[in-house]
CSV table of C-alpha atoms and ligand atoms in Angstrom, one decimal:
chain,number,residue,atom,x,y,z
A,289,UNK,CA,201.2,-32.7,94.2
A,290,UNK,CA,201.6,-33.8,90.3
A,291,UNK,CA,200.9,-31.2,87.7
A,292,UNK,CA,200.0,-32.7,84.4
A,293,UNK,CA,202.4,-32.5,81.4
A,294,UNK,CA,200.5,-29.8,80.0
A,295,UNK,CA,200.7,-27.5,82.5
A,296,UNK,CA,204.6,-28.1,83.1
A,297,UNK,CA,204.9,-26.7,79.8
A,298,UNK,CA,203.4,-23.9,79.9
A,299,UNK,CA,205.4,-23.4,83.2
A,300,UNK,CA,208.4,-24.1,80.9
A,301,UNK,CA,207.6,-21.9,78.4
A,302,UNK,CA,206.5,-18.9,80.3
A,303,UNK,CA,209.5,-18.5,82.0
A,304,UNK,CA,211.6,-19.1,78.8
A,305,UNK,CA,213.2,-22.0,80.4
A,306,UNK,CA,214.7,-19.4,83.0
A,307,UNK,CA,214.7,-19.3,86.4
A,308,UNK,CA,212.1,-16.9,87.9
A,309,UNK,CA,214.1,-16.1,90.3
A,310,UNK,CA,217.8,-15.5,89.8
A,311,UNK,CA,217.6,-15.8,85.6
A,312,UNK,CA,219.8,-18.8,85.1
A,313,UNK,CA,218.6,-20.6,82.1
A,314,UNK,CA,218.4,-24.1,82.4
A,315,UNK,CA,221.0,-24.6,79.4
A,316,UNK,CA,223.8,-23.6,81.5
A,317,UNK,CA,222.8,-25.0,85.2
A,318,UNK,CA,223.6,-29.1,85.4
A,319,UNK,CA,220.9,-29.4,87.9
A,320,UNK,CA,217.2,-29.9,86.4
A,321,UNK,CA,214.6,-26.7,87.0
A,322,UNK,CA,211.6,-27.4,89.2
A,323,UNK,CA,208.2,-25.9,88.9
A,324,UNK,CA,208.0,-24.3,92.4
A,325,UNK,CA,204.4,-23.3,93.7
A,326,UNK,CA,205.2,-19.7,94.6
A,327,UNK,CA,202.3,-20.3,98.0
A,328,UNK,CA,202.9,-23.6,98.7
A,329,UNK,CA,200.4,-26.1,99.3
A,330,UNK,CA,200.7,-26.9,102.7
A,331,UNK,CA,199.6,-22.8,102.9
A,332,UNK,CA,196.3,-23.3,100.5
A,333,UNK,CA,198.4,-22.7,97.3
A,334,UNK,CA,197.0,-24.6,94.5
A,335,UNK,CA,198.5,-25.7,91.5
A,336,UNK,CA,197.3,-23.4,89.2
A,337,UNK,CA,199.0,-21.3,86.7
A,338,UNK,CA,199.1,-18.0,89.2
A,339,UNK,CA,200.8,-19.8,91.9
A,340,UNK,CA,203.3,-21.5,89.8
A,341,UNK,CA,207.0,-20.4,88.6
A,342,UNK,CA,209.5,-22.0,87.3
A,343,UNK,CA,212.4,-22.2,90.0
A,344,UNK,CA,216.3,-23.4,89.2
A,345,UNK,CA,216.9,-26.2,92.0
A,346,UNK,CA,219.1,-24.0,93.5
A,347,UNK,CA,216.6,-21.4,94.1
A,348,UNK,CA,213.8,-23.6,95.2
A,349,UNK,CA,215.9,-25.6,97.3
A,350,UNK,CA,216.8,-22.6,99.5
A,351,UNK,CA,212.9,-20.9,99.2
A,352,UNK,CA,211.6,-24.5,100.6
A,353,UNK,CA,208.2,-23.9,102.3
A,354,UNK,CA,209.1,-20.2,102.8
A,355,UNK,CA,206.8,-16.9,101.3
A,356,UNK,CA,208.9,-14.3,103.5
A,357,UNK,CA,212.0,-13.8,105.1
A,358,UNK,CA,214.1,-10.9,107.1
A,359,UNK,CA,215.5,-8.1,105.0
A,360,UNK,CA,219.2,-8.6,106.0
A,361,UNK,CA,219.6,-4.7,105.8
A,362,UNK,CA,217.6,-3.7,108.1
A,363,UNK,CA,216.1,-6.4,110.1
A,364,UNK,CA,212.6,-6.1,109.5
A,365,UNK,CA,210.2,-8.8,107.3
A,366,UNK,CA,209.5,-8.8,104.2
A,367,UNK,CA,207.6,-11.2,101.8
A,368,UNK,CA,209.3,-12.9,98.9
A,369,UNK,CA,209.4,-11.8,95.3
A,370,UNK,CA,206.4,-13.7,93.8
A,371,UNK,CA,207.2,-13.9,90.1
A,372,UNK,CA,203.6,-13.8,89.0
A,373,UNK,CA,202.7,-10.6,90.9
A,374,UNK,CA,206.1,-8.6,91.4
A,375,UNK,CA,208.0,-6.8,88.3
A,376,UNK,CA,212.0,-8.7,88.2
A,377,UNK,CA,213.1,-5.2,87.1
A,378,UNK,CA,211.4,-3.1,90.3
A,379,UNK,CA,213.0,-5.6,92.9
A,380,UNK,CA,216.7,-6.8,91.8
A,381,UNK,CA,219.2,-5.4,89.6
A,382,UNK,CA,222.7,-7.0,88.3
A,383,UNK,CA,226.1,-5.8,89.6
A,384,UNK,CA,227.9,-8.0,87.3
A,385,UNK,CA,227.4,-11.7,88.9
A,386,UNK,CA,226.0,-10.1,92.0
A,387,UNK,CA,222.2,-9.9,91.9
A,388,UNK,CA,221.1,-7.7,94.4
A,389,UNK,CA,218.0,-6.5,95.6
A,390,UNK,CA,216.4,-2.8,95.2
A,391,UNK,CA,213.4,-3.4,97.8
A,392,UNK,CA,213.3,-5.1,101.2
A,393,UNK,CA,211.5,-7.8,98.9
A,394,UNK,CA,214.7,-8.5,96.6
A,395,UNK,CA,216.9,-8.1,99.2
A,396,UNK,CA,215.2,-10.5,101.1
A,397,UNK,CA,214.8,-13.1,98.4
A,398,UNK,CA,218.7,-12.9,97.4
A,399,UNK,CA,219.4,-13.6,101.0
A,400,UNK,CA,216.8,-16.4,101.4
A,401,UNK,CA,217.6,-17.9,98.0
A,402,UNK,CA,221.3,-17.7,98.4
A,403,UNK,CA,221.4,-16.2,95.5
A,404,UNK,CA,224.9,-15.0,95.8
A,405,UNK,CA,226.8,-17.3,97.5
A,406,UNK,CA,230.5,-18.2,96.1
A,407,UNK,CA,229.7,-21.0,94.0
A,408,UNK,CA,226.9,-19.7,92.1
A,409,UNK,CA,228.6,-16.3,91.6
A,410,UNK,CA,231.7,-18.2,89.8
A,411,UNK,CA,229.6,-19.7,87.7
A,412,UNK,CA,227.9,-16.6,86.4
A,413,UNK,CA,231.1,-15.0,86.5
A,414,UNK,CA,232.0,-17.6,84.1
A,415,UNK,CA,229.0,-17.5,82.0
A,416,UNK,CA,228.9,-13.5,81.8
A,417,UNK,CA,232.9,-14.5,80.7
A,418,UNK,CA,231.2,-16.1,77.9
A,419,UNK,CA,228.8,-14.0,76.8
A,420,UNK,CA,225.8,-16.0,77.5
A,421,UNK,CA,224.3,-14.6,80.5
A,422,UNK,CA,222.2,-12.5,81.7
A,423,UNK,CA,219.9,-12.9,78.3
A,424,UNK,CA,218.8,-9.6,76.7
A,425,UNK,CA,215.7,-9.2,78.6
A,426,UNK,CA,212.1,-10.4,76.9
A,427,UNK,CA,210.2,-7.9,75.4
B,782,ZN,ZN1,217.3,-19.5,90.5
């Protein structure tokens, strides 16, 4: 599915050049952000604004074709935070570089998204070392 240039940008600039998902801006992540469609096509998702995020590659590597995974708490299903519907705040919260999750929903989509697996904790470690991450949040 190709999305014009125009609505890339929006994508881009909605999301402040951030990951929808775990945060990372894309000035600090070596690997090029993707526009993910939150429902994916192959479900009846369409590339419209509503159904689109922007994802690091990381993040929508791991999500794939997936809208739901199994809370790793308790066991039971849960859908996956869906940036244009869900509120970040109401769903994950930072323990330093550890994102975790507030509702079966976050927890769920930090274990789908391996969110905090080693590599990509020392490298907000690192960044929080700096200063530069998380940004002050957006209005
Ligand atoms: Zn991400």
């Amino acid at each position: 599915m190709s999305l014009s240039v125009a609505l890339r940008q929006t994508i881009w600039e909605r999301a402040g050049n951030c990951c929808e998902y775990c945060q990372m801006p894309q000035d600090y992540d070596p690997a090029t952000f993707e526009v993910d469609h939150i429902v994916p096509g192959k479900m009846g998702g369409e590339s419209v604004e509503e159904n689109l995020a922007l994802a690091c590659f990381k993040c929508n590597n791991h999500k794939g074709p997936n809208i739901a995974g199994i809370d790793p708490v308790d066991g039971s299903k849960a859908f996956l935070f869906d940036p244009r519907n869900d509120n970040w705040s109401q769903h994950f919260i930072w323990d330093g570089p550890l994102l975790l999750g507030l509702t079966s929903k976050g927890r769920t989509t930090v274990a789908l998204l391996q969110i905090n697996v080693g590599h990509r904790v020392s490298h907000r470690r690192q960044l929080i070392t700096e200063g530069v991450f998380p940004l002050s949040k957006k209005s």
